């Protein structure tokens, strides 16, 4: 079963594209859309932001996921869910 996401793309600045699901914000450089995925041309430079109780958390794409969707579903969403659980205790 394929994981679904509700990411929306945003134009944020020249040469950069943003994505958000209202909780996680992703900033990537140039992206190209192919086979229903957004491929990042420089995946290691992408960053994701998550705000919780006034604190800003930054997650870098150190694993080098090549698409925004793969990074979101396989790393970001699970990390944010775990962080939320840990911070609620």
GROMACS .gro file of C-alpha atoms in nm:
model
   89
    1UNK     CA    1   0.000   0.000   0.000
    2UNK     CA    2   0.138   0.339  -0.098
    3UNK     CA    3   0.161   0.603   0.170
    4UNK     CA    4  -0.043   0.915   0.102
    5UNK     CA    5   0.052   1.266   0.196
    6UNK     CA    6  -0.127   1.596   0.193
    7UNK     CA    7   0.164   1.819   0.099
    8UNK     CA    8   0.094   2.138  -0.089
    9UNK     CA    9   0.365   2.313  -0.288
   10UNK     CA   10   0.435   2.683  -0.246
   11UNK     CA   11   0.650   2.928  -0.440
   12UNK     CA   12   0.872   3.084  -0.173
   13UNK     CA   13   1.165   3.249  -0.350
   14UNK     CA   14   1.358   3.246  -0.673
   15UNK     CA   15   1.511   2.903  -0.715
   16UNK     CA   16   1.337   2.754  -0.410
   17UNK     CA   17   1.016   2.564  -0.363
   18UNK     CA   18   0.834   2.502  -0.039
   19UNK     CA   19   0.596   2.230   0.068
   20UNK     CA   20   0.371   2.218   0.373
   21UNK     CA   21   0.111   2.003   0.540
   22UNK     CA   22   0.033   2.277   0.798
   23UNK     CA   23   0.262   2.108   1.054
   24UNK     CA   24   0.581   2.039   0.861
   25UNK     CA   25   0.731   2.290   0.620
   26UNK     CA   26   0.992   2.180   0.370
   27UNK     CA   27   1.223   2.411   0.178
   28UNK     CA   28   1.395   2.261  -0.124
   29UNK     CA   29   1.597   2.415  -0.400
   30UNK     CA   30   1.492   2.345  -0.754
   31UNK     CA   31   1.257   2.055  -0.804
   32UNK     CA   32   1.123   1.878  -1.107
   33UNK     CA   33   0.795   1.689  -1.116
   34UNK     CA   34   0.804   1.340  -1.265
   35UNK     CA   35   0.594   1.025  -1.206
   36UNK     CA   36   0.378   1.200  -0.943
   37UNK     CA   37   0.681   1.299  -0.731
   38UNK     CA   38   0.885   1.614  -0.678
   39UNK     CA   39   1.252   1.533  -0.736
   40UNK     CA   40   1.498   1.762  -0.557
   41UNK     CA   41   1.800   1.855  -0.766
   42UNK     CA   42   2.011   1.904  -0.450
   43UNK     CA   43   1.844   1.683  -0.187
   44UNK     CA   44   2.113   1.726   0.081
   45UNK     CA   45   2.043   2.101   0.091
   46UNK     CA   46   1.673   2.058   0.168
   47UNK     CA   47   1.549   2.141   0.517
   48UNK     CA   48   1.227   2.080   0.701
   49UNK     CA   49   1.086   2.292   0.983
   50UNK     CA   50   0.851   2.195   1.261
   51UNK     CA   51   0.721   2.425   1.534
   52UNK     CA   52   0.613   2.287   1.871
   53UNK     CA   53   0.528   2.496   2.176
   54UNK     CA   54   0.718   2.795   2.049
   55UNK     CA   55   1.031   2.598   1.962
   56UNK     CA   56   1.153   2.559   1.606
   57UNK     CA   57   1.302   2.225   1.505
   58UNK     CA   58   1.509   2.188   1.188
   59UNK     CA   59   1.559   1.855   1.014
   60UNK     CA   60   1.810   1.821   0.732
   61UNK     CA   61   1.788   1.565   0.455
   62UNK     CA   62   2.108   1.389   0.560
   63UNK     CA   63   1.989   1.056   0.419
   64UNK     CA   64   1.963   1.219   0.077
   65UNK     CA   65   1.607   1.118  -0.012
   66UNK     CA   66   1.570   1.226  -0.373
   67UNK     CA   67   1.200   1.315  -0.367
   68UNK     CA   68   1.004   1.538  -0.134
   69UNK     CA   69   0.736   1.273  -0.099
   70UNK     CA   70   0.978   0.995  -0.001
   71UNK     CA   71   1.152   1.218   0.251
   72UNK     CA   72   0.821   1.327   0.401
   73UNK     CA   73   0.669   0.977   0.428
   74UNK     CA   74   0.979   0.779   0.525
   75UNK     CA   75   1.164   1.017   0.755
   76UNK     CA   76   0.991   1.343   0.839
   77UNK     CA   77   0.644   1.228   0.930
   78UNK     CA   78   0.766   0.943   1.157
   79UNK     CA   79   1.019   1.175   1.329
   80UNK     CA   80   0.760   1.445   1.390
   81UNK     CA   81   0.511   1.192   1.522
   82UNK     CA   82   0.772   1.049   1.761
   83UNK     CA   83   0.886   1.394   1.871
   84UNK     CA   84   0.526   1.496   1.937
   85UNK     CA   85   0.473   1.185   2.151
   86UNK     CA   86   0.793   1.244   2.346
   87UNK     CA   87   0.721   1.612   2.408
   88UNK     CA   88   0.367   1.545   2.526
   89UNK     CA   89   0.488   1.346   2.827
   0.00000   0.00000   0.00000
